[in-house]
Protein backbone atom coordinates (compact mmCIF):
# COMPACT_ATOMS: atom_id res chain seq x y z
CA UNK A 1 0.00 0.00 0.00
CA UNK A 2 1.21 3.53 -0.74
CA UNK A 3 0.77 6.54 1.53
CA UNK A 4 0.86 10.26 0.75
CA UNK A 5 2.95 12.67 2.80
CA UNK A 6 -0.12 13.64 4.82
CA UNK A 7 -1.14 10.05 5.51
CA UNK A 8 2.37 8.99 6.56
CA UNK A 9 2.83 12.12 8.66
CA UNK A 10 -0.36 11.28 10.52
CA UNK A 11 0.86 7.72 11.14
CA UNK A 12 4.20 8.98 12.45
CA UNK A 13 2.66 11.82 14.44
CA UNK A 14 4.48 14.72 12.78
CA UNK A 15 3.29 17.54 10.54
CA UNK A 16 3.42 16.82 6.81
CA UNK A 17 5.77 19.79 6.50
CA UNK A 18 8.29 17.88 8.62
CA UNK A 19 8.41 15.01 6.13
CA UNK A 20 8.74 17.46 3.26
CA UNK A 21 11.59 19.18 5.08
CA UNK A 22 13.30 15.84 5.77
CA UNK A 23 13.04 15.03 2.07
CA UNK A 24 14.50 18.41 1.07
CA UNK A 25 17.39 17.84 3.50
CA UNK A 26 18.19 14.47 1.94
CA UNK A 27 16.99 12.27 4.81
CA UNK A 28 14.53 10.37 2.64
CA UNK A 29 16.45 9.18 -0.42
CA UNK A 30 14.25 6.09 -0.47
CA UNK A 31 10.98 7.94 -1.06
CA UNK A 32 9.37 7.23 -4.40
CA UNK A 33 7.35 9.74 -6.37
CA UNK A 34 4.25 9.27 -8.45
CA UNK A 35 4.18 10.23 -12.13
CA UNK A 36 2.84 13.59 -10.98
CA UNK A 37 5.79 14.10 -8.61
CA UNK A 38 3.88 13.39 -5.40
CA UNK A 39 5.91 11.73 -2.65
CA UNK A 40 4.63 8.22 -2.00
CA UNK A 41 5.62 6.23 1.08
CA UNK A 42 5.48 2.47 1.41
CA UNK A 43 4.77 0.42 4.50
CA UNK A 44 8.49 -0.36 4.58
CA UNK A 45 9.30 3.36 4.82
CA UNK A 46 7.35 3.58 8.07
CA UNK A 47 10.06 1.90 10.20
CA UNK A 48 12.78 4.11 8.72
CA UNK A 49 10.72 7.22 9.40
CA UNK A 50 10.15 6.09 12.98
CA UNK A 51 13.92 5.70 13.44
CA UNK A 52 14.50 9.18 12.00
CA UNK A 53 11.84 10.58 14.34
CA UNK A 54 13.45 8.77 17.29
CA UNK A 55 16.90 10.13 16.47
CA UNK A 56 15.49 13.65 16.13
CA UNK A 57 13.65 13.40 19.45
CA UNK A 58 16.80 12.06 21.10
CA UNK A 59 18.64 15.24 20.18
CA UNK A 60 20.42 14.53 16.90
CA UNK A 61 20.62 17.33 14.37
CA UNK A 62 19.41 16.95 10.79
CA UNK A 63 23.07 16.84 9.71
CA UNK A 64 23.77 13.97 12.14
CA UNK A 65 20.68 12.08 11.01
CA UNK A 66 21.75 12.53 7.41
CA UNK A 67 25.13 11.00 8.34
CA UNK A 68 23.28 8.07 9.91
CA UNK A 69 21.22 7.57 6.74
CA UNK A 70 24.50 7.48 4.78
CA UNK A 71 25.91 4.91 7.20
CA UNK A 72 22.79 2.77 6.86
CA UNK A 73 23.18 2.87 3.08
CA UNK A 74 26.66 1.33 3.50
CA UNK A 75 25.09 -1.81 4.93
CA UNK A 76 27.04 -4.18 7.14
CA UNK A 77 30.27 -2.19 6.80
CA UNK A 78 28.84 0.44 9.17
CA UNK A 79 27.27 -1.80 11.81
CA UNK A 80 29.80 -0.83 14.50
CA UNK A 81 29.32 2.89 13.85
CA UNK A 82 25.54 2.63 13.91
CA UNK A 83 25.60 0.58 17.11
CA UNK A 84 27.85 3.17 18.74
CA UNK A 85 25.53 5.96 17.65
CA UNK A 86 22.50 4.27 19.21
CA UNK A 87 24.41 3.46 22.39
CA UNK A 88 25.41 7.13 22.75
CA UNK A 89 21.84 8.27 22.11
CA UNK A 90 20.53 5.77 24.67
CA UNK A 91 22.91 7.12 27.31
CA UNK A 92 21.95 10.70 26.47
CA UNK A 93 18.23 9.88 26.78
CA UNK A 94 18.80 8.05 30.07
CA UNK A 95 20.53 11.17 31.40
CA UNK A 96 17.63 13.30 30.20
CA UNK A 97 15.23 10.97 32.04
CA UNK A 98 17.28 11.28 35.25
CA UNK A 99 17.31 15.05 34.89
CA UNK A 100 13.55 15.12 34.32
CA UNK A 101 12.99 12.85 37.34
CA UNK A 102 14.97 15.30 39.45
CA UNK A 103 12.93 18.16 38.03
CA UNK A 104 9.69 16.32 38.74
CA UNK A 105 10.76 15.64 42.32
CA UNK A 106 11.34 19.35 42.89
CA UNK A 107 8.00 20.25 41.30
CA UNK A 108 6.21 17.71 43.49
CA UNK A 109 7.96 19.04 46.58
CA UNK A 110 7.03 22.62 45.73
CA UNK A 111 3.40 21.62 45.06
CA UNK A 112 3.29 20.01 48.51
CA UNK A 113 5.08 23.01 50.04
CA UNK A 114 2.69 25.63 48.66
CA UNK A 115 -0.42 23.50 49.22
CA UNK A 116 0.59 23.02 52.85
CA UNK A 117 1.43 26.72 53.24
CA UNK A 118 -1.89 27.72 51.72
CA UNK A 119 -3.80 25.40 54.06
CA UNK A 120 -1.91 26.85 57.04
CA UNK A 121 -2.36 30.40 55.80
CA UNK A 122 1.39 31.12 55.86
CA UNK A 123 4.69 29.84 54.51
CA UNK A 124 6.15 30.05 58.00
CA UNK A 125 4.23 26.89 58.89
CA UNK A 126 6.17 24.95 56.25
CA UNK A 127 9.46 26.82 56.26
CA UNK A 128 10.18 25.91 59.87
CA UNK A 129 9.32 22.21 59.68
CA UNK A 130 12.00 19.79 60.80
CA UNK A 131 13.07 17.13 58.31
CA UNK A 132 11.06 14.55 60.26
CA UNK A 133 7.89 16.63 59.81
CA UNK A 134 8.29 16.76 56.03
CA UNK A 135 6.63 13.82 54.24
CA UNK A 136 9.15 11.08 53.53
CA UNK A 137 8.72 11.35 49.76
CA UNK A 138 9.88 14.99 49.88
CA UNK A 139 12.73 14.87 52.43
CA UNK A 140 15.49 14.08 49.98
CA UNK A 141 14.42 16.84 47.62
CA UNK A 142 14.21 19.33 50.49
CA UNK A 143 17.68 18.29 51.68
CA UNK A 144 19.08 18.96 48.21
CA UNK A 145 17.78 22.51 48.40
CA UNK A 146 19.69 23.18 51.62
CA UNK A 147 23.07 24.82 51.04
CA UNK A 148 24.20 24.00 54.57
CA UNK A 149 24.06 20.23 54.23
CA UNK A 150 27.32 18.35 54.95
CA UNK A 151 29.88 18.26 52.12
CA UNK A 152 29.90 14.47 51.91
CA UNK A 153 26.13 14.41 51.46
CA UNK A 154 26.35 17.09 48.79
CA UNK A 155 29.00 15.11 46.92
CA UNK A 156 26.85 11.97 47.08
CA UNK A 157 23.91 13.88 45.62
CA UNK A 158 25.80 16.15 43.21
CA UNK A 159 24.02 14.81 40.12
CA UNK A 160 20.79 16.33 41.40
CA UNK A 161 21.07 19.84 40.02
CA UNK A 162 18.53 22.43 41.11
mmCIF file of C-alpha atoms in Angstrom:
data_model
loop_
_atom_site.group_PDB
_atom_site.id
_atom_site.type_symbol
_atom_site.label_atom_id
_atom_site.label_comp_id
_atom_site.label_asym_id
_atom_site.label_seq_id
_atom_site.Cartn_x
_atom_site.Cartn_y
_atom_site.Cartn_z
ATOM 1 C CA UNK A 1 0.000 0.000 0.000
ATOM 2 C CA UNK A 2 1.205 3.529 -0.737
ATOM 3 C CA UNK A 3 0.774 6.540 1.530
ATOM 4 C CA UNK A 4 0.860 10.258 0.754
ATOM 5 C CA UNK A 5 2.948 12.670 2.798
ATOM 6 C CA UNK A 6 -0.120 13.639 4.817
ATOM 7 C CA UNK A 7 -1.138 10.049 5.507
ATOM 8 C CA UNK A 8 2.368 8.992 6.563
ATOM 9 C CA UNK A 9 2.826 12.120 8.658
ATOM 10 C CA UNK A 10 -0.359 11.282 10.525
ATOM 11 C CA UNK A 11 0.856 7.722 11.139
ATOM 12 C CA UNK A 12 4.201 8.978 12.454
ATOM 13 C CA UNK A 13 2.663 11.818 14.439
ATOM 14 C CA UNK A 14 4.478 14.722 12.784
ATOM 15 C CA UNK A 15 3.287 17.539 10.540
ATOM 16 C CA UNK A 16 3.417 16.823 6.807
ATOM 17 C CA UNK A 17 5.775 19.790 6.498
ATOM 18 C CA UNK A 18 8.285 17.884 8.622
ATOM 19 C CA UNK A 19 8.410 15.011 6.133
ATOM 20 C CA UNK A 20 8.737 17.464 3.261
ATOM 21 C CA UNK A 21 11.592 19.179 5.083
ATOM 22 C CA UNK A 22 13.299 15.844 5.771
ATOM 23 C CA UNK A 23 13.042 15.026 2.074
ATOM 24 C CA UNK A 24 14.503 18.409 1.069
ATOM 25 C CA UNK A 25 17.388 17.837 3.501
ATOM 26 C CA UNK A 26 18.188 14.471 1.941
ATOM 27 C CA UNK A 27 16.991 12.275 4.810
ATOM 28 C CA UNK A 28 14.529 10.371 2.643
ATOM 29 C CA UNK A 29 16.447 9.182 -0.422
ATOM 30 C CA UNK A 30 14.248 6.088 -0.475
ATOM 31 C CA UNK A 31 10.977 7.936 -1.061
ATOM 32 C CA UNK A 32 9.370 7.226 -4.398
ATOM 33 C CA UNK A 33 7.349 9.743 -6.367
ATOM 34 C CA UNK A 34 4.252 9.270 -8.452
ATOM 35 C CA UNK A 35 4.177 10.231 -12.125
ATOM 36 C CA UNK A 36 2.839 13.588 -10.977
ATOM 37 C CA UNK A 37 5.794 14.104 -8.610
ATOM 38 C CA UNK A 38 3.877 13.394 -5.404
ATOM 39 C CA UNK A 39 5.911 11.726 -2.652
ATOM 40 C CA UNK A 40 4.629 8.221 -1.999
ATOM 41 C CA UNK A 41 5.623 6.228 1.076
ATOM 42 C CA UNK A 42 5.477 2.470 1.414
ATOM 43 C CA UNK A 43 4.771 0.425 4.503
ATOM 44 C CA UNK A 44 8.493 -0.362 4.578
ATOM 45 C CA UNK A 45 9.297 3.357 4.824
ATOM 46 C CA UNK A 46 7.349 3.580 8.071
ATOM 47 C CA UNK A 47 10.065 1.902 10.200
ATOM 48 C CA UNK A 48 12.778 4.111 8.717
ATOM 49 C CA UNK A 49 10.722 7.218 9.401
ATOM 50 C CA UNK A 50 10.147 6.093 12.978
ATOM 51 C CA UNK A 51 13.918 5.701 13.445
ATOM 52 C CA UNK A 52 14.504 9.181 11.999
ATOM 53 C CA UNK A 53 11.840 10.577 14.341
ATOM 54 C CA UNK A 54 13.450 8.769 17.289
ATOM 55 C CA UNK A 55 16.896 10.133 16.468
ATOM 56 C CA UNK A 56 15.488 13.649 16.127
ATOM 57 C CA UNK A 57 13.651 13.402 19.452
ATOM 58 C CA UNK A 58 16.798 12.061 21.098
ATOM 59 C CA UNK A 59 18.641 15.240 20.176
ATOM 60 C CA UNK A 60 20.418 14.532 16.901
ATOM 61 C CA UNK A 61 20.620 17.331 14.370
ATOM 62 C CA UNK A 62 19.415 16.954 10.789
ATOM 63 C CA UNK A 63 23.068 16.841 9.705
ATOM 64 C CA UNK A 64 23.771 13.968 12.135
ATOM 65 C CA UNK A 65 20.681 12.080 11.011
ATOM 66 C CA UNK A 66 21.753 12.528 7.413
ATOM 67 C CA UNK A 67 25.130 10.998 8.336
ATOM 68 C CA UNK A 68 23.279 8.066 9.914
ATOM 69 C CA UNK A 69 21.223 7.572 6.738
ATOM 70 C CA UNK A 70 24.497 7.480 4.779
ATOM 71 C CA UNK A 71 25.913 4.905 7.205
ATOM 72 C CA UNK A 72 22.792 2.767 6.865
ATOM 73 C CA UNK A 73 23.185 2.870 3.081
ATOM 74 C CA UNK A 74 26.657 1.331 3.500
ATOM 75 C CA UNK A 75 25.085 -1.809 4.929
ATOM 76 C CA UNK A 76 27.043 -4.177 7.144
ATOM 77 C CA UNK A 77 30.267 -2.190 6.800
ATOM 78 C CA UNK A 78 28.843 0.442 9.172
ATOM 79 C CA UNK A 79 27.265 -1.804 11.813
ATOM 80 C CA UNK A 80 29.797 -0.828 14.497
ATOM 81 C CA UNK A 81 29.317 2.886 13.852
ATOM 82 C CA UNK A 82 25.542 2.633 13.915
ATOM 83 C CA UNK A 83 25.597 0.581 17.114
ATOM 84 C CA UNK A 84 27.853 3.169 18.739
ATOM 85 C CA UNK A 85 25.532 5.964 17.651
ATOM 86 C CA UNK A 86 22.501 4.268 19.211
ATOM 87 C CA UNK A 87 24.410 3.458 22.394
ATOM 88 C CA UNK A 88 25.409 7.133 22.745
ATOM 89 C CA UNK A 89 21.836 8.269 22.114
ATOM 90 C CA UNK A 90 20.529 5.765 24.667
ATOM 91 C CA UNK A 91 22.911 7.123 27.311
ATOM 92 C CA UNK A 92 21.946 10.698 26.471
ATOM 93 C CA UNK A 93 18.234 9.881 26.778
ATOM 94 C CA UNK A 94 18.795 8.045 30.069
ATOM 95 C CA UNK A 95 20.533 11.168 31.401
ATOM 96 C CA UNK A 96 17.625 13.302 30.201
ATOM 97 C CA UNK A 97 15.234 10.974 32.035
ATOM 98 C CA UNK A 98 17.278 11.275 35.246
ATOM 99 C CA UNK A 99 17.311 15.047 34.894
ATOM 100 C CA UNK A 100 13.554 15.117 34.320
ATOM 101 C CA UNK A 101 12.989 12.847 37.337
ATOM 102 C CA UNK A 102 14.971 15.298 39.448
ATOM 103 C CA UNK A 103 12.925 18.161 38.031
ATOM 104 C CA UNK A 104 9.686 16.322 38.736
ATOM 105 C CA UNK A 105 10.761 15.635 42.323
ATOM 106 C CA UNK A 106 11.340 19.352 42.887
ATOM 107 C CA UNK A 107 8.001 20.253 41.295
ATOM 108 C CA UNK A 108 6.213 17.712 43.488
ATOM 109 C CA UNK A 109 7.962 19.038 46.582
ATOM 110 C CA UNK A 110 7.030 22.624 45.728
ATOM 111 C CA UNK A 111 3.403 21.624 45.061
ATOM 112 C CA UNK A 112 3.293 20.011 48.505
ATOM 113 C CA UNK A 113 5.082 23.009 50.044
ATOM 114 C CA UNK A 114 2.692 25.628 48.656
ATOM 115 C CA UNK A 115 -0.417 23.505 49.217
ATOM 116 C CA UNK A 116 0.594 23.025 52.850
ATOM 117 C CA UNK A 117 1.432 26.716 53.244
ATOM 118 C CA UNK A 118 -1.889 27.719 51.719
ATOM 119 C CA UNK A 119 -3.804 25.397 54.057
ATOM 120 C CA UNK A 120 -1.911 26.854 57.044
ATOM 121 C CA UNK A 121 -2.358 30.398 55.798
ATOM 122 C CA UNK A 122 1.385 31.122 55.861
ATOM 123 C CA UNK A 123 4.688 29.836 54.514
ATOM 124 C CA UNK A 124 6.151 30.052 58.004
ATOM 125 C CA UNK A 125 4.231 26.894 58.893
ATOM 126 C CA UNK A 126 6.171 24.953 56.253
ATOM 127 C CA UNK A 127 9.461 26.823 56.262
ATOM 128 C CA UNK A 128 10.180 25.908 59.869
ATOM 129 C CA UNK A 129 9.318 22.211 59.683
ATOM 130 C CA UNK A 130 12.000 19.792 60.804
ATOM 131 C CA UNK A 131 13.070 17.125 58.315
ATOM 132 C CA UNK A 132 11.060 14.549 60.257
ATOM 133 C CA UNK A 133 7.892 16.625 59.814
ATOM 134 C CA UNK A 134 8.291 16.761 56.031
ATOM 135 C CA UNK A 135 6.628 13.822 54.241
ATOM 136 C CA UNK A 136 9.155 11.079 53.532
ATOM 137 C CA UNK A 137 8.722 11.346 49.759
ATOM 138 C CA UNK A 138 9.883 14.990 49.882
ATOM 139 C CA UNK A 139 12.726 14.865 52.434
ATOM 140 C CA UNK A 140 15.492 14.076 49.982
ATOM 141 C CA UNK A 141 14.421 16.838 47.617
ATOM 142 C CA UNK A 142 14.210 19.331 50.490
ATOM 143 C CA UNK A 143 17.677 18.292 51.680
ATOM 144 C CA UNK A 144 19.083 18.955 48.211
ATOM 145 C CA UNK A 145 17.777 22.507 48.402
ATOM 146 C CA UNK A 146 19.690 23.181 51.616
ATOM 147 C CA UNK A 147 23.075 24.824 51.042
ATOM 148 C CA UNK A 148 24.198 23.995 54.570
ATOM 149 C CA UNK A 149 24.060 20.225 54.231
ATOM 150 C CA UNK A 150 27.318 18.348 54.946
ATOM 151 C CA UNK A 151 29.876 18.264 52.124
ATOM 152 C CA UNK A 152 29.900 14.475 51.915
ATOM 153 C CA UNK A 153 26.134 14.407 51.457
ATOM 154 C CA UNK A 154 26.353 17.090 48.787
ATOM 155 C CA UNK A 155 28.997 15.108 46.923
ATOM 156 C CA UNK A 156 26.851 11.970 47.082
ATOM 157 C CA UNK A 157 23.907 13.878 45.623
ATOM 158 C CA UNK A 158 25.797 16.146 43.207
ATOM 159 C CA UNK A 159 24.017 14.815 40.118
ATOM 160 C CA UNK A 160 20.787 16.326 41.398
ATOM 161 C CA UNK A 161 21.071 19.843 40.022
ATOM 162 C CA UNK A 162 18.531 22.426 41.113
#
